[in-house]
Short mmCIF file of C-alpha atoms and ligand atoms in Angstrom, two decimals:
data_model
loop_
_atom_site.label_atom_id
_atom_site.label_comp_id
_atom_site.label_asym_id
_atom_site.label_seq_id
_atom_site.Cartn_x
_atom_site.Cartn_y
_atom_site.Cartn_z
CA UNK M 1 22.31 -16.27 0.40
CA UNK M 2 19.61 -14.81 -1.85
CA UNK M 3 19.92 -11.23 -3.14
CA UNK M 4 17.57 -8.72 -1.55
CA UNK M 5 14.73 -7.33 -3.66
CA UNK M 6 12.80 -4.42 -2.14
CA UNK M 7 9.56 -3.36 -3.84
CA UNK M 8 7.92 -0.05 -2.98
CA UNK M 9 4.46 0.01 -4.54
CA UNK M 10 1.35 2.13 -4.89
CA UNK M 11 -2.09 1.99 -6.43
CA UNK M 12 -0.71 1.40 -9.96
CA UNK M 13 0.33 -2.15 -8.94
CA UNK M 14 -3.33 -3.09 -8.44
CA UNK M 15 -4.70 -1.02 -11.36
CA UNK M 16 -4.68 -3.99 -13.74
CA UNK M 17 -6.77 -5.94 -11.21
CA UNK M 18 -9.46 -3.28 -11.63
CA UNK M 19 -8.76 -1.47 -8.34
CA UNK M 20 -8.77 2.24 -9.27
CA UNK M 21 -5.77 4.48 -8.53
CA UNK M 22 -6.17 7.65 -6.43
CA UNK M 23 -4.93 10.54 -8.53
CA UNK M 24 -7.19 10.27 -11.54
CA UNK M 25 -8.00 13.30 -13.71
CA UNK M 26 -11.05 14.20 -11.64
CA UNK M 27 -9.03 14.06 -8.39
CA UNK M 28 -11.66 11.91 -6.71
CA UNK M 29 -11.31 8.50 -5.06
CA UNK M 30 -14.10 6.28 -6.41
CA UNK M 31 -16.16 9.43 -7.05
CA UNK M 32 -15.73 10.75 -3.52
CA UNK M 33 -13.75 13.68 -2.22
CA UNK M 34 -10.69 12.43 -0.30
CA UNK M 35 -11.57 14.74 2.61
CA UNK M 36 -14.98 13.03 2.98
CA UNK M 37 -13.69 9.45 3.10
CA UNK M 38 -10.02 9.52 4.15
CA UNK M 39 -9.62 12.13 6.88
CA UNK M 40 -10.41 12.20 10.62
CA UNK M 41 -12.65 15.24 9.93
CA UNK M 42 -14.69 13.29 7.35
CA UNK M 43 -15.07 10.44 9.86
CA UNK M 44 -16.21 12.83 12.59
CA UNK M 45 -18.74 14.48 10.24
CA UNK M 46 -20.30 11.29 8.90
CA UNK M 47 -18.95 7.98 10.25
CA UNK M 48 -21.81 5.99 8.73
CA UNK M 49 -20.90 7.23 5.26
CA UNK M 50 -17.20 6.42 5.80
CA UNK M 51 -18.01 2.91 7.04
CA UNK M 52 -20.19 2.28 3.98
CA UNK M 53 -17.39 3.56 1.72
CA UNK M 54 -14.81 1.13 3.19
CA UNK M 55 -17.29 -1.73 3.22
CA UNK M 56 -17.77 -1.16 -0.56
CA UNK M 57 -13.96 -1.04 -1.05
CA UNK M 58 -13.66 -4.34 0.85
CA UNK M 59 -16.29 -5.95 -1.39
CA UNK M 60 -14.65 -4.74 -4.58
CA UNK M 61 -11.17 -5.92 -3.50
CA UNK M 62 -12.61 -9.31 -2.52
CA UNK M 63 -13.97 -9.58 -6.06
CA UNK M 64 -10.65 -8.54 -7.68
CA UNK M 65 -7.89 -11.00 -8.56
CA UNK M 66 -4.09 -10.61 -8.38
CA UNK M 67 -2.71 -9.51 -11.76
CA UNK M 68 0.43 -10.52 -13.69
CA UNK M 69 2.56 -8.02 -11.73
CA UNK M 70 1.49 -9.36 -8.31
CA UNK M 71 2.11 -12.91 -9.53
CA UNK M 72 5.62 -12.26 -10.89
CA UNK M 73 6.60 -10.46 -7.69
CA UNK M 74 5.34 -13.38 -5.60
CA UNK M 75 7.23 -15.91 -7.75
CA UNK M 76 10.45 -13.94 -7.35
CA UNK M 77 10.56 -15.17 -3.74
CA UNK M 78 12.06 -18.38 -5.16
CA UNK M 79 15.15 -16.44 -6.26
CA UNK M 80 15.29 -13.33 -4.07
CA UNK M 81 14.82 -12.33 -0.46
CA UNK M 82 11.81 -10.09 -1.17
CA UNK M 83 10.42 -7.30 1.01
CA UNK M 84 7.31 -5.42 -0.10
CA UNK M 85 6.60 -1.96 1.23
CA UNK M 86 3.21 -0.99 -0.13
CA UNK M 87 0.86 1.93 0.24
CA UNK M 88 -1.98 -0.30 -0.91
CA UNK M 89 -4.66 -1.36 1.53
CA UNK M 90 -5.73 -4.36 -0.56
CA UNK M 91 -4.50 -7.96 -0.08
CA UNK M 92 -3.66 -8.77 -3.71
CA UNK M 93 0.07 -9.24 -3.09
CA UNK M 94 -0.64 -11.73 -0.31
CA UNK M 95 -3.24 -13.53 -2.43
CA UNK M 96 -0.65 -13.86 -5.19
CA UNK M 97 1.64 -15.57 -2.65
CA UNK M 98 3.85 -12.74 -1.34
CA UNK M 99 4.89 -13.50 2.23
CA UNK M 100 6.67 -10.37 3.44
CA UNK M 101 4.44 -7.31 2.99
CA UNK M 102 4.53 -4.08 5.00
CA UNK M 103 1.30 -2.08 4.55
CA UNK M 104 2.33 1.50 5.28
CA UNK M 105 -1.22 2.84 5.01
CA UNK M 106 -2.92 -0.02 6.82
CA UNK M 107 -5.26 -2.70 5.52
CA UNK M 108 -8.90 -3.00 4.50
CA UNK M 109 -8.79 -6.41 6.17
CA UNK M 110 -8.13 -5.10 9.67
CA UNK M 111 -10.26 -3.14 12.11
CA UNK M 112 -8.99 -0.94 14.88
CA UNK M 113 -10.24 1.57 17.43
CA UNK M 114 -10.88 5.25 16.77
CA UNK M 115 -8.63 6.05 19.74
CA UNK M 116 -5.42 5.67 17.77
CA UNK M 117 -3.32 5.02 20.88
CA UNK M 118 -5.41 1.96 21.81
CA UNK M 119 -3.77 -1.41 21.05
CA UNK M 120 -6.94 -3.05 19.70
CA UNK M 121 -6.59 -4.42 16.16
CA UNK M 122 -8.27 -7.48 14.68
CA UNK M 123 -8.89 -9.11 11.31
CA UNK M 124 -11.87 -7.73 9.48
CA UNK M 125 -14.47 -10.45 8.96
CA UNK M 126 -17.68 -8.51 8.40
CA UNK M 127 -18.61 -4.88 7.73
CA UNK M 128 -18.12 -2.52 10.69
CA UNK M 129 -21.33 -0.91 11.97
CA UNK M 130 -21.88 2.22 14.02
CA UNK M 131 -22.13 1.00 17.61
CA UNK M 132 -19.44 -1.73 17.16
CA UNK M 133 -17.27 -0.88 20.14
CA UNK M 134 -13.64 -1.54 20.99
CA UNK M 135 -13.32 -4.33 23.59
CA UNK M 136 -10.44 -2.45 25.24
CA UNK M 137 -11.75 1.10 25.59
CA UNK M 138 -15.35 1.13 24.33
CA UNK M 139 -14.70 3.56 21.48
CA UNK M 140 -16.21 3.15 18.03
CA UNK M 141 -14.35 0.67 15.80
CA UNK M 142 -13.05 1.91 12.41
CA UNK M 143 -11.12 0.53 9.44
CA UNK M 144 -7.43 0.11 10.27
CA UNK M 145 -6.24 2.40 7.50
CA UNK M 146 -4.20 5.59 7.73
CA UNK M 147 -6.11 8.74 6.84
CA UNK M 148 -4.65 12.06 5.73
CA UNK M 149 -3.36 13.94 8.73
CA UNK M 150 -2.68 10.74 10.72
CA UNK M 151 0.74 9.38 11.64
CA UNK M 152 2.29 6.65 9.49
CA UNK M 153 4.38 3.96 11.16
CA UNK M 154 7.37 4.19 8.80
CA UNK M 155 9.32 1.37 10.52
CA UNK M 156 12.47 3.39 9.76
CA UNK M 157 14.78 1.33 12.00
CA UNK M 158 13.82 -1.94 10.32
CA UNK M 159 13.94 -0.44 6.80
CA UNK M 160 17.28 1.29 7.31
CA UNK M 161 18.75 -1.98 8.50
CA UNK M 162 17.36 -3.69 5.36
CA UNK M 163 18.84 -0.92 3.16
CA UNK M 164 22.21 -1.40 4.86
CA UNK M 165 22.17 -5.19 4.37
CA UNK M 166 21.15 -4.89 0.71
CA UNK M 167 23.32 -1.94 -0.34
CA UNK M 168 25.93 -3.93 -2.26
CA UNK M 169 23.81 -6.15 -4.51
CA UNK M 170 20.16 -5.44 -3.66
CA UNK M 171 17.54 -4.38 -6.19
CA UNK M 172 15.00 -1.64 -5.45
CA UNK M 173 11.81 -1.39 -7.51
CA UNK M 174 9.38 1.52 -7.34
CA UNK M 175 6.12 0.34 -8.91
CA UNK M 176 2.92 2.27 -9.67
CA UNK M 177 3.10 5.21 -7.31
CA UNK M 178 2.86 8.93 -8.03
CA UNK M 179 5.31 9.55 -5.13
CA UNK M 180 3.13 12.48 -4.08
CA UNK M 181 2.16 11.36 -0.59
CA UNK M 182 4.57 11.87 2.34
CA UNK M 183 5.96 10.52 4.55
CA UNK M 184 5.47 7.29 2.53
CA UNK M 185 7.37 8.65 -0.50
CA UNK M 186 10.48 9.17 1.66
CA UNK M 187 11.01 5.38 1.46
CA UNK M 188 12.82 6.17 -1.80
CA UNK M 189 15.51 8.05 0.15
CA UNK M 190 16.08 5.11 2.50
CA UNK M 191 16.85 2.75 -0.41
CA UNK M 192 18.67 5.26 -2.64
CA UNK M 193 22.05 3.69 -1.86
CA UNK M 194 21.10 0.37 -3.49
CA UNK M 195 23.01 -0.03 -6.74
CA UNK M 196 20.21 -1.35 -8.97
CA UNK M 197 17.05 0.75 -8.99
CA UNK M 198 14.06 0.81 -11.34
CA UNK M 199 10.91 2.90 -11.53
CA UNK M 200 8.01 1.17 -13.30
CA UNK M 201 5.02 3.33 -14.20
CA UNK M 202 3.21 4.43 -17.38
CA UNK M 203 3.77 8.09 -16.30
CA UNK M 204 7.03 7.79 -14.37
CA UNK M 205 8.55 10.59 -12.35
CA UNK M 206 12.29 10.54 -13.22
CA UNK M 207 14.37 9.83 -10.12
CA UNK M 208 18.12 10.34 -9.91
CA UNK M 209 19.97 7.02 -10.26
CA UNK M 210 16.86 5.05 -11.26
CA UNK M 211 16.38 3.32 -14.58
CA UNK M 212 12.95 4.32 -15.89
CA UNK M 213 10.77 1.58 -17.36
CA UNK M 214 7.69 3.36 -18.70
CA UNK M 215 4.67 1.08 -18.98
CA UNK M 216 2.22 -1.03 -17.07
CA UNK M 217 3.57 -3.16 -14.23
CA UNK M 218 1.86 -6.24 -15.67
CA UNK M 219 3.78 -5.82 -18.94
CA UNK M 220 7.15 -4.65 -17.63
CA UNK M 221 7.75 -6.94 -14.64
CA UNK M 222 7.46 -10.27 -16.51
CA UNK M 223 9.90 -8.94 -19.15
CA UNK M 224 12.34 -7.53 -16.60
CA UNK M 225 12.60 -10.84 -14.74
CA UNK M 226 12.04 -13.14 -17.77
CA UNK M 227 9.07 -14.65 -15.92
P1 OAD J 301 -1.67 7.42 -7.15
O1 OAD J 301 -3.06 7.27 -7.68
O2 OAD J 301 -1.26 8.75 -6.64
O3 OAD J 301 -0.62 7.00 -8.28
C1 OAD J 301 -0.81 5.82 -9.02
C2 OAD J 301 0.37 5.65 -9.95
O4 OAD J 301 0.19 4.42 -10.62
C3 OAD J 301 0.48 6.76 -11.02
O5 OAD J 301 1.83 7.21 -11.09
C4 OAD J 301 0.06 6.03 -12.30
O6 OAD J 301 0.75 6.52 -13.45
C5 OAD J 301 0.53 4.61 -11.98
N1 OAD J 301 -0.15 3.52 -12.73
C6 OAD J 301 -1.39 3.49 -13.25
N2 OAD J 301 -1.60 2.31 -13.86
C7 OAD J 301 -0.48 1.56 -13.71
C8 OAD J 301 -0.08 0.24 -14.11
N3 OAD J 301 -0.87 -0.56 -14.78
N4 OAD J 301 1.18 -0.16 -13.76
C9 OAD J 301 2.02 0.64 -13.06
N5 OAD J 301 1.70 1.88 -12.68
C10 OAD J 301 0.47 2.34 -12.98
O7 OAD J 301 -1.49 6.28 -6.04
P2 OAD J 301 -0.40 6.17 -4.89
O8 OAD J 301 0.91 6.75 -5.30
O9 OAD J 301 -0.44 4.77 -4.42
O10 OAD J 301 -3.02 7.24 0.83
O11 OAD J 301 -1.06 7.09 -3.79
C11 OAD J 301 -0.44 7.18 -2.56
C12 OAD J 301 -1.44 7.37 -1.46
O12 OAD J 301 -2.34 8.43 -1.76
C13 OAD J 301 -2.36 6.22 -1.22
O13 OAD J 301 -1.81 5.18 -0.44
C14 OAD J 301 -3.48 6.85 -0.47
C15 OAD J 301 -3.69 8.01 -1.40
O14 OAD J 301 -4.42 9.03 -0.98
C16 OAD J 301 -3.88 7.25 1.87
O15 OAD J 301 -5.02 6.87 1.79
C17 OAD J 301 -3.25 7.75 3.15
#
């Protein structure tokens, strides 16, 4: 049986593909205030603006390519039983070949309904427009991403069972996340009992029991796994 490898990632994993991280010095996301583009209040105030913002993000991710870190992680599926838990809403892991990816904060490539309890969700093929309505309940369609203030499906049962199965010889990697956003950052607690743990980040936050590898994911991961 292959050893388990669990990778918890954030925006830093895609930084070398040219997808900007969130917590830059100016505190803006692509020059916009987070509250304007990633909150239910921002959506209520100006849905057209929010739709344009996500349509631009979709275009820029479509034009980006998986980087060395995505590629090494995908290749590791030959040797490990790999589970990705990512906060990223891009598809660069999948495009590199990763097959088991949980997107905690949703995906730019899915559309859902603004009534969050509605079951409608479909692949995103073209930009969403105001007036595109949910086929189930007739509400406006929106990007299927989690905004600040909205619930995150943490899949705790599934992840705790994975942590239990991998506790003796599993490897846990934390890659390119500031660990500032909860509940997502609590993933670290679920996998704390794994014996081998690394944090990979140019500005790492020291975590008890983790070996710190300070640097870019695209430099560190190939060295760590001799890929
Ligand atoms: P952040 O922007 O908060 O953190 C990015 C992390 O990546 C920082 O610790 C950087 O030092 C690190 N980094 C930068 N370049 C890197 C590289 N080449 N290799 C490795 N690490 C690098 O992004 P997240 O932690 O992902 O949520 O942010 C979490 C959540 O906050 C996002 O999912 C999003 C955001 O607001 C929602 O939209 C709900």
